[in-house]
Short mmCIF file of C-alpha atoms in Angstrom, two decimals:
data_model
loop_
_atom_site.label_atom_id
_atom_site.label_comp_id
_atom_site.label_asym_id
_atom_site.label_seq_id
_atom_site.Cartn_x
_atom_site.Cartn_y
_atom_site.Cartn_z
CA MET A 1 29.48 17.50 51.37
CA ARG A 2 27.19 19.39 53.25
CA LYS A 3 30.46 21.45 54.58
CA ARG A 4 31.84 21.94 51.05
CA THR A 5 28.10 23.30 50.07
CA ALA A 6 28.40 25.67 52.88
CA VAL A 7 31.76 26.95 51.71
CA VAL A 8 30.24 27.61 48.40
CA ASN A 9 27.45 29.05 49.35
CA ALA A 10 29.28 31.62 51.39
CA PHE A 11 31.56 32.45 48.65
CA TRP A 12 28.40 32.74 46.32
CA ASP A 13 26.99 35.52 48.62
CA LEU A 14 30.23 37.33 49.08
CA PHE A 15 30.36 37.53 45.32
CA VAL A 16 27.00 38.61 44.85
CA VAL A 17 27.19 41.30 47.44
CA ALA A 18 30.56 42.66 45.60
CA ALA A 19 29.28 42.18 42.52
CA LEU A 20 25.83 43.95 43.26
CA TRP A 21 28.46 46.92 44.88
CA ALA A 22 30.51 47.39 41.97
CA ILE A 23 27.66 47.69 39.66
CA LEU A 24 25.94 50.07 41.63
CA THR A 25 28.90 52.33 42.33
CA ALA A 26 30.50 51.68 39.03
CA GLY A 27 33.41 50.60 41.18
CA GLN A 28 34.32 54.29 41.96
CA PRO A 29 35.51 54.12 45.19
CA LEU A 30 38.10 51.58 44.17
CA LEU A 31 39.29 53.86 41.17
CA SER A 32 42.78 55.28 41.29
CA GLY A 33 43.23 58.61 40.02
CA ALA A 34 44.55 57.76 36.62
CA VAL A 35 41.89 55.23 36.10
CA GLU A 36 39.48 57.67 36.70
CA SER A 37 40.81 60.28 34.57
CA LEU A 38 40.86 57.59 31.69
CA PHE A 39 37.20 56.87 32.31
CA HIS A 40 36.65 60.88 32.06
CA GLN A 41 38.16 61.07 28.85
CA LYS A 42 37.00 57.94 27.27
CA PRO A 43 33.69 56.99 29.09
CA TRP A 44 32.88 53.99 26.47
CA VAL A 45 35.75 52.26 28.49
CA HIS A 46 34.26 52.62 31.58
CA ARG A 47 30.98 51.58 30.24
CA LEU A 48 32.16 48.64 28.58
CA LEU A 49 34.15 47.34 31.65
CA MET A 50 30.98 48.08 33.60
CA SER A 51 28.86 45.97 30.80
CA ALA A 52 31.00 43.15 31.33
CA VAL A 53 30.95 42.90 34.65
CA THR A 54 27.40 42.81 34.93
CA LEU A 55 26.83 40.06 31.99
CA VAL A 56 29.17 37.93 34.04
CA PHE A 57 27.03 38.48 37.29
CA PHE A 58 23.83 37.74 35.32
CA GLY A 59 25.45 34.75 33.41
CA LEU A 60 26.34 33.36 36.82
CA CYS A 61 23.29 34.15 38.25
CA VAL A 62 21.17 32.33 35.32
CA MET A 63 23.74 29.52 35.81
CA ARG A 64 23.01 29.00 39.29
CA TYR A 65 19.32 29.05 39.11
CA GLY A 66 19.17 27.14 35.99
CA ARG A 67 20.50 24.25 37.84
CA ARG A 68 17.72 24.69 40.33
CA SER A 69 14.84 25.02 38.14
CA ALA A 70 16.53 21.74 36.47
CA GLY A 71 15.52 19.71 39.32
CA ARG A 72 19.37 19.77 40.76
CA PRO A 73 19.78 19.64 44.56
CA LEU A 74 21.55 22.90 45.27
CA GLU A 75 20.81 24.39 49.09
CA GLU A 76 20.04 28.06 49.57
CA SER A 77 22.51 30.20 50.64
CA LEU A 78 22.08 32.57 53.63
CA LEU A 79 21.54 35.53 51.41
CA GLU A 80 18.91 33.44 49.01
CA LYS A 81 17.17 32.60 52.32
CA SER A 82 17.01 36.01 53.95
CA LEU A 83 15.45 37.08 50.48
CA ARG A 84 13.02 34.23 50.41
CA ARG A 85 11.70 35.51 53.66
CA LEU A 86 11.03 39.16 52.45
CA LYS A 87 8.12 37.31 50.55
CA LEU A 88 8.51 40.34 47.87
CA THR A 89 5.35 40.46 45.43
CA PRO A 90 5.41 41.71 41.97
CA ARG A 91 3.46 44.81 43.13
CA GLY A 92 5.51 45.38 46.08
CA THR A 93 8.71 45.34 44.24
CA VAL A 94 7.03 47.91 41.88
CA TRP A 95 6.84 50.11 44.77
CA LEU A 96 10.19 49.36 45.68
CA LEU A 97 11.31 50.45 42.14
CA PHE A 98 9.25 53.53 42.60
CA LEU A 99 11.17 54.61 45.52
CA ILE A 100 14.45 53.73 44.20
CA SER A 101 13.70 55.75 41.03
CA ALA A 102 12.27 58.59 42.59
CA GLY A 103 15.12 58.78 45.17
CA LEU A 104 17.84 58.16 42.91
CA GLY A 105 16.19 60.98 40.82
CA ILE A 106 15.76 63.50 43.39
CA VAL A 107 19.33 63.20 44.63
CA GLY A 108 20.88 63.15 41.08
CA SER A 109 19.11 66.76 40.18
CA VAL A 110 19.55 68.08 43.38
CA VAL A 111 23.27 67.42 43.71
CA ARG A 112 23.57 68.93 40.29
CA HIS A 113 21.45 72.01 40.91
CA ARG A 114 23.84 72.45 44.36
CA VAL A 115 26.94 72.35 42.46
CA PHE A 116 26.01 75.10 39.76
CA HIS A 117 25.56 72.89 37.35
CA THR A 118 22.07 73.81 35.96
CA SER A 119 22.11 76.51 33.41
CA PHE A 120 19.55 78.62 31.19
CA ASP A 121 16.49 76.43 31.10
CA MET A 122 16.28 75.79 34.73
CA ALA A 123 16.49 79.29 35.47
CA ILE A 124 14.08 80.35 32.83
CA PHE A 125 11.19 77.90 34.51
CA THR A 126 12.23 78.91 37.98
CA GLN A 127 11.81 82.36 37.29
CA ALA A 128 8.52 82.04 35.58
CA VAL A 129 6.85 80.12 38.28
CA TRP A 130 8.28 82.20 40.78
CA ASN A 131 6.97 85.32 38.91
CA THR A 132 3.51 83.55 39.09
CA VAL A 133 3.20 83.30 42.82
CA HIS A 134 4.11 86.67 43.07
CA GLY A 135 1.44 87.98 40.25
CA ASN A 136 3.43 88.18 37.07
CA PHE A 137 1.85 85.44 35.41
CA LEU A 138 4.64 83.22 33.86
CA PHE A 139 6.77 86.40 33.42
CA SER A 140 10.27 86.00 31.74
CA SER A 141 12.57 88.55 31.41
CA ILE A 142 15.24 86.08 30.49
CA LYS A 143 13.28 85.50 27.40
CA GLY A 144 12.84 88.83 26.61
CA GLY A 145 10.35 90.26 29.11
CA ILE A 146 7.34 88.01 27.82
CA CYS A 147 5.16 85.63 29.08
CA LEU A 148 6.70 82.32 28.94
CA LEU A 149 4.01 80.99 26.81
CA GLY A 150 5.13 82.82 23.76
CA ASP A 151 7.92 80.68 24.09
CA HIS A 152 6.55 77.40 24.78
CA PHE A 153 3.19 76.82 25.39
CA SER A 154 3.27 75.16 28.89
CA PRO A 155 0.06 76.23 30.95
CA VAL A 156 1.12 73.53 33.48
CA LEU A 157 3.76 75.75 34.61
CA ALA A 158 0.98 77.83 36.46
CA LEU A 159 -0.33 75.17 38.26
CA LEU A 160 3.22 74.33 39.77
CA ALA A 161 2.86 77.89 41.54
CA LEU A 162 0.74 76.03 43.99
CA PRO A 163 3.32 73.80 45.41
CA TYR A 164 6.01 76.31 44.68
CA ALA A 165 4.02 78.69 46.80
CA LEU A 166 4.90 76.27 49.84
CA TRP A 167 8.21 75.03 49.00
CA THR A 168 9.68 78.42 47.18
CA ASP A 169 12.86 76.53 46.14
CA PRO A 170 14.18 75.45 42.25
CA GLU A 171 14.59 72.25 44.01
CA CYS A 172 10.70 71.76 44.56
CA LEU A 173 10.61 71.88 40.47
CA LEU A 174 13.33 68.86 40.47
CA VAL A 175 11.64 66.86 43.29
CA ILE A 176 8.00 67.34 41.35
CA GLN A 177 10.02 66.32 38.06
CA ALA A 178 11.53 63.17 39.33
CA VAL A 179 8.68 61.95 41.33
CA SER A 180 6.50 62.31 38.01
CA SER A 181 9.05 60.34 36.33
CA ALA A 182 9.37 58.02 38.62
CA ALA A 183 5.42 57.19 38.73
CA CYS A 184 5.79 55.75 35.22
CA VAL A 185 6.23 52.16 36.51
CA PHE A 186 2.89 52.13 37.58
CA PRO A 187 1.08 52.39 34.31
CA ILE A 188 4.01 50.27 32.81
CA PHE A 189 3.44 47.46 35.43
CA LEU A 190 -0.29 47.50 34.54
CA LEU A 191 -0.06 47.61 30.87
CA ALA A 192 2.48 44.64 30.94
CA LYS A 193 0.37 42.61 33.67
CA ARG A 194 -2.77 42.45 31.06
CA GLN A 195 -0.22 40.95 28.09
CA TYR A 196 1.93 38.39 30.45
CA GLU A 197 0.59 35.34 32.25
CA HIS A 198 4.11 35.28 34.01
CA ALA A 199 3.80 37.60 37.35
CA TRP A 200 7.47 39.11 37.18
CA ILE A 201 7.83 40.01 33.46
CA PRO A 202 5.74 43.37 34.04
CA VAL A 203 8.58 43.95 36.70
CA LEU A 204 11.04 43.45 34.30
CA PHE A 205 9.70 46.01 32.31
CA CYS A 206 9.46 48.43 35.30
CA ALA A 207 12.92 47.77 36.15
CA ALA A 208 13.84 48.54 32.70
CA PHE A 209 12.20 51.88 32.85
CA VAL A 210 14.26 52.55 36.08
CA LEU A 211 17.59 51.70 34.32
CA TYR A 212 16.58 53.74 30.96
CA LEU A 213 18.92 56.04 30.23
CA PRO A 214 17.25 58.68 28.32
CA ALA A 215 14.42 58.83 31.00
CA ARG A 216 17.33 59.29 33.78
CA ASN A 217 19.18 61.97 31.66
CA ALA A 218 15.76 63.65 31.01
CA VAL A 219 15.12 63.83 34.69
CA ARG A 220 18.40 65.06 35.90
CA PHE A 221 18.65 67.83 32.88
CA ASP A 222 17.23 71.13 34.36
CA PHE A 223 13.50 70.81 34.72
CA HIS A 224 11.34 70.47 31.71
CA PRO A 225 7.23 70.37 32.04
CA GLU A 226 7.21 67.93 29.33
CA VAL A 227 8.67 65.32 31.43
CA LEU A 228 5.57 65.71 33.57
CA ALA A 229 3.51 64.02 30.58
CA MET A 230 4.98 60.77 30.46
CA PRO A 231 3.08 59.03 33.35
CA LEU A 232 -0.13 61.06 31.87
CA LEU A 233 0.63 59.47 28.32
CA LEU A 234 1.10 56.02 29.82
CA TRP A 235 -2.33 56.40 31.57
CA ALA A 236 -4.00 57.53 28.54
CA PHE A 237 -2.88 54.58 26.71
CA ASP A 238 -4.07 52.50 29.44
CA ALA A 239 -7.43 54.10 29.66
CA ILE A 240 -7.76 53.67 25.79
CA GLU A 241 -6.69 50.05 26.15
CA THR A 242 -9.45 49.38 29.08
CA ARG A 243 -12.32 51.59 27.32
CA LYS A 244 -12.07 54.39 29.94
CA LEU A 245 -12.52 57.08 27.31
CA ARG A 246 -13.36 59.77 29.86
CA TRP A 247 -10.68 59.21 31.83
CA ALA A 248 -8.12 59.14 28.49
CA SER A 249 -9.36 62.49 27.46
CA ALA A 250 -8.75 63.89 30.87
CA MET A 251 -5.09 62.52 30.72
CA LEU A 252 -4.48 63.76 27.15
CA LEU A 253 -5.98 67.32 28.01
CA LEU A 254 -3.15 67.55 30.98
CA SER A 255 -0.67 66.36 28.17
CA LEU A 256 -1.77 69.08 25.83
CA ALA A 257 -0.92 71.73 28.55
CA VAL A 258 2.78 70.43 29.25
CA LYS A 259 4.39 71.59 25.79
CA GLU A 260 2.48 72.42 22.42
CA ASN A 261 4.03 69.56 20.53
CA ALA A 262 2.29 67.32 22.50
CA ALA A 263 -0.35 67.70 20.52
CA LEU A 264 1.54 65.58 17.95
CA VAL A 265 1.36 62.70 20.27
CA THR A 266 -2.38 63.06 21.23
CA PHE A 267 -3.18 63.13 17.82
CA ALA A 268 -1.29 59.78 17.09
CA LEU A 269 -3.48 58.49 20.15
CA GLY A 270 -6.58 59.51 18.41
CA PHE A 271 -5.56 57.72 15.54
CA TYR A 272 -4.68 54.68 17.29
CA GLY A 273 -8.03 54.59 19.04
CA ALA A 274 -10.17 55.30 15.77
CA VAL A 275 -8.43 52.68 13.53
CA PHE A 276 -6.79 49.99 15.90
CA LYS A 277 -9.47 49.86 18.72
CA LYS A 278 -12.47 51.08 16.56
CA TYR A 279 -13.46 54.07 19.06
CA ARG A 280 -14.52 56.06 15.55
CA LEU A 281 -15.91 59.07 17.84
CA PHE A 282 -13.05 59.25 20.40
CA GLY A 283 -10.42 59.01 17.95
CA ALA A 284 -11.65 61.29 15.40
CA GLY A 285 -12.39 63.69 17.98
CA TRP A 286 -8.86 63.68 19.49
CA MET A 287 -7.32 63.90 16.03
CA ALA A 288 -9.44 67.13 15.68
CA VAL A 289 -8.68 68.69 19.04
CA SER A 290 -4.85 67.95 18.33
CA ALA A 291 -4.60 69.46 15.00
CA LEU A 292 -6.74 72.63 15.64
CA TYR A 293 -4.90 73.02 18.73
CA PHE A 294 -1.51 72.78 17.47
CA PHE A 295 -2.25 75.00 14.59
CA ALA A 296 -4.14 77.80 16.80
CA VAL A 297 -1.13 77.45 19.47
CA ILE A 298 1.53 77.93 16.94
CA ARG A 299 -0.12 80.37 14.68
CA TYR A 300 -1.88 82.64 16.99
CA VAL A 301 -1.38 82.00 20.86
CA ILE A 302 2.48 81.74 20.85
CA PRO A 303 2.82 84.78 18.59
CA TYR A 304 0.33 86.84 20.56
CA PHE A 305 2.44 86.17 23.58
CA SER A 306 5.82 86.59 21.93
CA GLY A 307 5.03 89.22 19.51
CA GLU A 308 6.64 87.32 16.73
CA GLU A 309 6.05 84.18 14.56
CA TYR A 310 6.61 80.74 16.42
CA PHE A 311 10.39 80.43 16.35
CA TYR A 312 11.00 76.83 16.69
CA LEU A 313 9.29 75.73 13.67
CA ARG A 314 11.01 78.33 11.22
CA GLY A 315 14.51 77.74 13.08
CA ASN A 316 14.33 73.58 13.27
CA TYR A 317 12.00 72.54 10.22
CA ASN A 318 11.10 75.58 7.95
CA ALA A 319 14.81 76.19 6.98
CA TRP A 320 14.77 72.46 5.07
CA GLN A 321 12.80 74.53 2.38
CA GLU A 322 15.69 76.89 1.68
CA THR A 323 18.55 74.00 1.71
CA GLY A 324 16.45 71.49 -0.38
CA ALA A 325 15.10 67.43 -0.25
CA ALA A 326 18.79 66.54 -0.61
CA SER A 327 20.20 68.51 2.31
CA LEU A 328 17.49 67.19 4.35
CA PHE A 329 17.61 63.22 3.02
CA ARG A 330 21.54 63.58 3.95
CA HIS A 331 20.57 65.09 7.52
CA VAL A 332 17.46 62.29 8.36
CA PHE A 333 19.86 59.31 7.22
CA HIS A 334 23.22 60.65 8.79
CA VAL A 335 24.81 57.77 10.80
CA SER A 336 24.21 59.85 13.85
CA SER A 337 20.05 58.84 13.24
CA ALA A 338 21.32 55.25 13.29
CA ALA A 339 23.14 55.80 16.57
CA TYR A 340 20.20 57.57 18.07
CA LEU A 341 17.68 54.74 17.20
CA ILE A 342 19.97 52.25 18.74
CA LYS A 343 20.42 54.19 22.03
CA ILE A 344 16.57 54.66 21.89
CA PHE A 345 15.24 51.15 21.30
CA ALA A 346 18.36 48.79 22.18
CA PRO A 347 17.85 49.15 25.81
CA LEU A 348 14.35 47.07 25.15
CA ALA A 349 15.94 44.63 22.98
CA PHE A 350 14.20 46.34 20.10
CA LEU A 351 10.94 44.57 20.92
CA SER A 352 9.14 47.89 20.00
CA PHE A 353 9.55 47.10 16.42
CA LEU A 354 7.56 43.66 16.67
CA ASP A 355 4.32 45.58 16.96
CA GLY A 356 3.05 47.88 14.28
CA PRO A 357 0.04 49.57 15.85
CA THR A 358 1.84 50.51 18.87
CA PHE A 359 5.46 51.46 17.17
CA MET A 360 3.16 53.71 15.27
CA LEU A 361 2.91 55.54 18.41
CA THR A 362 6.56 56.27 18.50
CA LEU A 363 6.82 58.28 14.81
CA PRO A 364 5.50 61.77 15.75
CA MET A 365 8.37 62.10 18.36
CA LEU A 366 11.05 60.34 15.96
CA ALA A 367 10.31 62.34 13.02
CA GLN A 368 10.46 65.83 15.16
CA ASN A 369 13.84 64.70 16.60
CA LEU A 370 15.54 63.26 13.69
CA ILE A 371 14.14 66.10 11.15
CA ALA A 372 14.97 69.14 13.78
CA ARG A 373 18.13 71.15 12.72
CA ASN A 374 19.08 71.14 16.44
CA PRO A 375 21.68 68.60 16.97
CA MET A 376 20.75 68.09 20.59
CA ALA A 377 17.34 66.95 19.71
CA ARG A 378 18.79 63.52 18.64
CA SER A 379 20.72 63.23 21.74
CA ILE A 380 19.59 61.31 24.72
CA PHE A 381 21.18 63.50 27.26
CA PHE A 382 18.49 66.18 27.47
CA GLN A 383 14.58 66.71 27.57
CA TYR A 384 13.65 65.51 23.94
CA THR A 385 13.02 62.03 24.69
CA ALA A 386 10.30 62.90 26.91
CA LEU A 387 7.20 62.70 24.57
CA LEU A 388 8.79 59.51 23.13
CA THR A 389 9.57 57.39 25.95
CA PRO A 390 6.26 56.57 27.05
CA PHE A 391 5.31 54.69 23.72
CA VAL A 392 9.12 53.32 23.36
CA PHE A 393 7.64 51.11 26.35
CA ILE A 394 3.98 50.77 25.15
CA SER A 395 5.24 49.14 21.73
CA ALA A 396 8.14 47.17 23.62
CA ILE A 397 5.42 45.54 25.87
CA TYR A 398 3.23 44.81 23.22
CA GLY A 399 6.04 43.65 21.00
CA GLY A 400 7.26 41.32 23.40
CA ARG A 401 4.43 39.32 23.47
CA ARG A 402 5.42 37.32 20.72
CA ILE A 403 8.57 36.39 22.09
CA LEU A 404 8.81 36.76 25.86
CA ASN A 405 7.08 33.44 26.26
CA HIS A 406 10.47 31.47 25.56
CA LYS A 407 12.99 31.61 28.61
CA ILE A 408 15.83 32.32 26.43
CA ALA A 409 13.81 35.43 25.36
CA ILE A 410 13.33 36.80 28.48
CA TYR A 411 17.14 36.19 29.21
CA TYR A 412 17.94 38.13 25.94
CA PHE A 413 15.87 40.88 27.18
CA ALA A 414 17.16 41.26 30.60
CA VAL A 415 20.67 41.24 29.17
CA MET A 416 19.82 44.26 26.60
CA VAL A 417 18.57 46.06 29.68
CA LEU A 418 21.67 45.78 31.61
CA LEU A 419 23.62 46.21 28.69
CA PHE A 420 22.50 49.56 27.82
CA ALA A 421 21.73 50.97 31.11
CA GLY A 422 25.16 52.77 31.15
CA VAL A 423 27.01 53.56 34.45
CA SER A 424 24.87 53.54 37.63
CA GLU A 425 23.07 56.46 39.18
CA TYR A 426 25.76 56.31 42.04
CA PHE A 427 28.67 57.20 39.92
CA VAL A 428 26.84 59.92 38.23
CA ILE A 429 25.46 61.50 41.75
CA ALA A 430 29.12 60.82 43.11
CA ASN A 431 30.81 62.73 40.43
CA TYR A 432 28.65 65.50 40.80
CA ALA A 433 29.15 65.72 44.44
CA ASP A 434 33.20 65.61 43.84
CA LYS A 435 32.75 68.97 41.96
CA ALA A 436 31.72 70.92 45.13
CA THR A 437 34.70 72.94 46.31
CA PRO A 438 34.86 75.54 49.01
CA HIS A 439 34.59 78.24 46.11
CA MET A 440 31.23 77.27 45.83
CA GLY A 441 30.32 77.51 49.62
CA ILE A 442 31.71 81.18 49.24
CA VAL A 443 29.35 81.97 46.08
CA LYS A 444 26.28 80.72 47.64
CA HIS A 445 26.79 82.64 50.77
CA GLU A 446 27.57 86.06 48.51
CA LEU A 447 24.31 85.39 46.16
CA LYS A 448 22.13 85.62 49.46
CA SER A 449 23.65 89.55 49.81
CA ILE A 450 22.38 90.21 46.50
CA PRO A 451 19.33 92.64 47.16
CA PRO A 452 15.73 90.35 46.30
CA ASP A 453 14.53 93.28 44.14
CA ALA A 454 17.69 94.15 42.05
CA SER A 455 17.58 93.51 38.66
CA VAL A 456 20.62 91.16 37.79
CA ARG A 457 22.49 89.99 35.15
CA THR A 458 25.00 87.03 35.59
CA HIS A 459 26.10 83.58 34.30
CA GLU A 460 23.38 80.82 33.40
CA PHE A 461 25.06 78.63 35.73
CA LEU A 462 24.17 81.17 38.28
CA ALA A 463 21.02 82.38 37.21
CA SER A 464 18.57 79.72 39.14
CA HIS A 465 20.16 80.45 42.35
CA LEU A 466 19.01 84.51 41.54
CA ALA A 467 15.86 83.57 39.76
CA HIS A 468 13.59 84.58 42.91
CA ARG A 469 13.00 88.36 41.30
CA LYS A 470 11.55 89.87 38.33
CA GLN A 471 14.35 90.61 36.64
CA ILE A 472 17.04 88.84 35.69
CA HIS A 473 19.17 88.31 32.48
CA ILE A 474 21.94 85.84 31.25
CA TYR A 475 25.67 87.44 30.90
CA GLU A 476 26.42 85.15 27.89
CA ASN A 477 23.28 85.79 26.00
CA ASN A 478 23.64 88.34 23.38
CA HIS A 479 20.20 88.05 21.89
CA PRO A 480 18.95 91.85 21.27
CA ARG A 481 15.68 91.15 22.94
CA GLU A 482 17.10 88.89 25.71
CA GLY A 483 20.70 89.39 26.96
CA GLY A 484 21.58 92.10 24.85
CA SER A 485 18.71 94.01 25.51
CA ASP A 486 18.74 97.56 27.15
CA LYS A 487 17.21 96.10 30.50
CA ALA A 488 19.92 93.56 30.47
CA ARG A 489 22.56 96.12 29.90
CA THR A 490 21.38 98.23 32.44
CA ALA A 491 20.70 95.83 35.13
CA ASP A 492 21.04 97.21 38.54
CA CYS A 493 23.53 94.56 39.48
CA VAL A 494 26.18 92.05 37.70
CA VAL A 495 27.68 88.75 39.24
CA VAL A 496 30.55 87.41 37.28
CA ASP A 497 32.98 84.51 38.26
CA ARG A 498 36.42 83.80 37.33
CA LEU A 499 35.47 80.39 36.87
CA PHE A 500 33.07 81.17 33.75
CA LEU A 501 34.91 84.29 32.67
CA GLY A 502 38.20 82.41 32.66
CA GLU A 503 41.09 84.63 30.90
CA ARG A 504 38.47 87.09 29.81
CA GLU A 505 37.99 88.02 33.29
CA ASP A 506 40.08 91.72 33.37
CA GLN A 507 38.61 92.46 29.95
CA ALA A 508 35.32 91.62 31.29
CA LEU A 509 35.68 93.83 34.44
CA GLN A 510 37.02 96.61 32.52
CA GLU A 511 34.27 96.65 29.56
CA LEU A 512 31.55 96.71 33.05
CA THR A 513 33.30 99.53 34.51
CA GLN A 514 33.22 101.37 31.12
CA GLN A 515 29.50 101.16 31.02
CA GLY A 516 29.23 102.51 34.25
CA TYR A 517 29.62 99.90 36.82
CA ARG A 518 31.57 99.88 39.93
CA ILE A 519 32.65 96.68 42.20
CA VAL A 520 31.16 96.56 45.31
CA LYS A 521 32.58 92.88 46.43
CA SER A 522 35.20 90.63 45.10
CA ASN A 523 35.54 87.54 46.76
CA ASP A 524 37.42 84.22 45.83
CA GLY A 525 36.87 85.43 41.99
CA LEU A 526 33.38 86.10 42.23
CA THR A 527 32.91 89.72 41.39
CA VAL A 528 29.49 91.60 42.40
CA LEU A 529 29.13 95.21 40.48
CA THR A 530 26.50 97.59 41.04
CA ARG A 531 25.79 100.88 38.89
#
């Protein structure tokens, strides 16, 4: 009998290791070329397959440990004994999750940058921070030669000049962003710890954050200052809950500095404090500050720095006044809205809907993203979920209090977390790493030869690698104040690549030579032209 148990345990350990390896790598090392091509063409097939593998693994784990909790004798396997000897505590596990999340976020975003997949936004913020280090406060030639506060009001960028002066590399911003996002696990753990008696349920919420696809995508997609607000807003809510109102105000002030629309969520937090926590002065004060701040910034401050009215309000929201209420209604209640809500709330088992006061905190960003004409605003692949994510988790933690005291509900929550986690970060990183080619090495070498004081016009995917200069312009941008301006059209140097020009290469080079440029270097499809 003991021999049979030993054999069963050995097979169990092998199964666990193989299943975890398959889940963490998304099976990529085993994929044939044809299968990998199918998964790229139909990623939902890959996600469905990995979800099935994950659920089978989870189900077998539940069955095995369910027998033990039912009092049936079950000898521990070697792997189980090793894990027990580690004596991981909930707090220690949270630190481990932080390191995993930060590490994967750093590697994923840095690898993406190194294979020239960071683009327009990365170049904008890199140049603005670099210019601040060199005495030109948040200057952005990409956005038309303005202080970047005239595009979005993000004064926190000025603070980033301090670490950037020590490590002058776009990867510095990516590392700061990844670490900031990963740090959300600490306030999530503390918030959940106060709501649940079971010591490991808070850890489950932290694991859910590490797997939460909107947060992972926001970290990987270039650099955006609003991602830095995620832990700040969580700490602000935690401080409100524990009546540390000065600390809450400090976190809210810092949150306002990331972007002008953060005032919408600080207003909601003020309302929450006034109505649900009875902090009348604090709540009313922050509602007033947030409303005045938002109005002043979009009405006076941004136009002062840009020389024109606030574009994003006009382009995304005011346009509905022209098209009418029926058009807005069709837009908001489109099937894509339902798909968006599922992608936001399903990874936390829709627990957010079970607590009205905290769910209310999600409404400002939900309304912003659902009403916006920009279709990317209702996607989970960009930065638009950053100011929403903290409140999705807060409301899920509070909503879960109603059901997560039952074992079956905990299993349901864990299954939903795993089911909507998407493919592993390893798979995403490996896909980006596979895009590296010898041509990219040539491009990196040639870009280093561009004089640092030369004004440059180049592709958006090369721009962040050439952004350490006062004047850089995007080749594909024809906006008359930006890439189509006289400064852009008469830049000292133009760098173009066959990879991005495609069949238009000969035509583009002919147009540039007609504009007075001459080819000074051509290497493997990369062409450098100067006047």
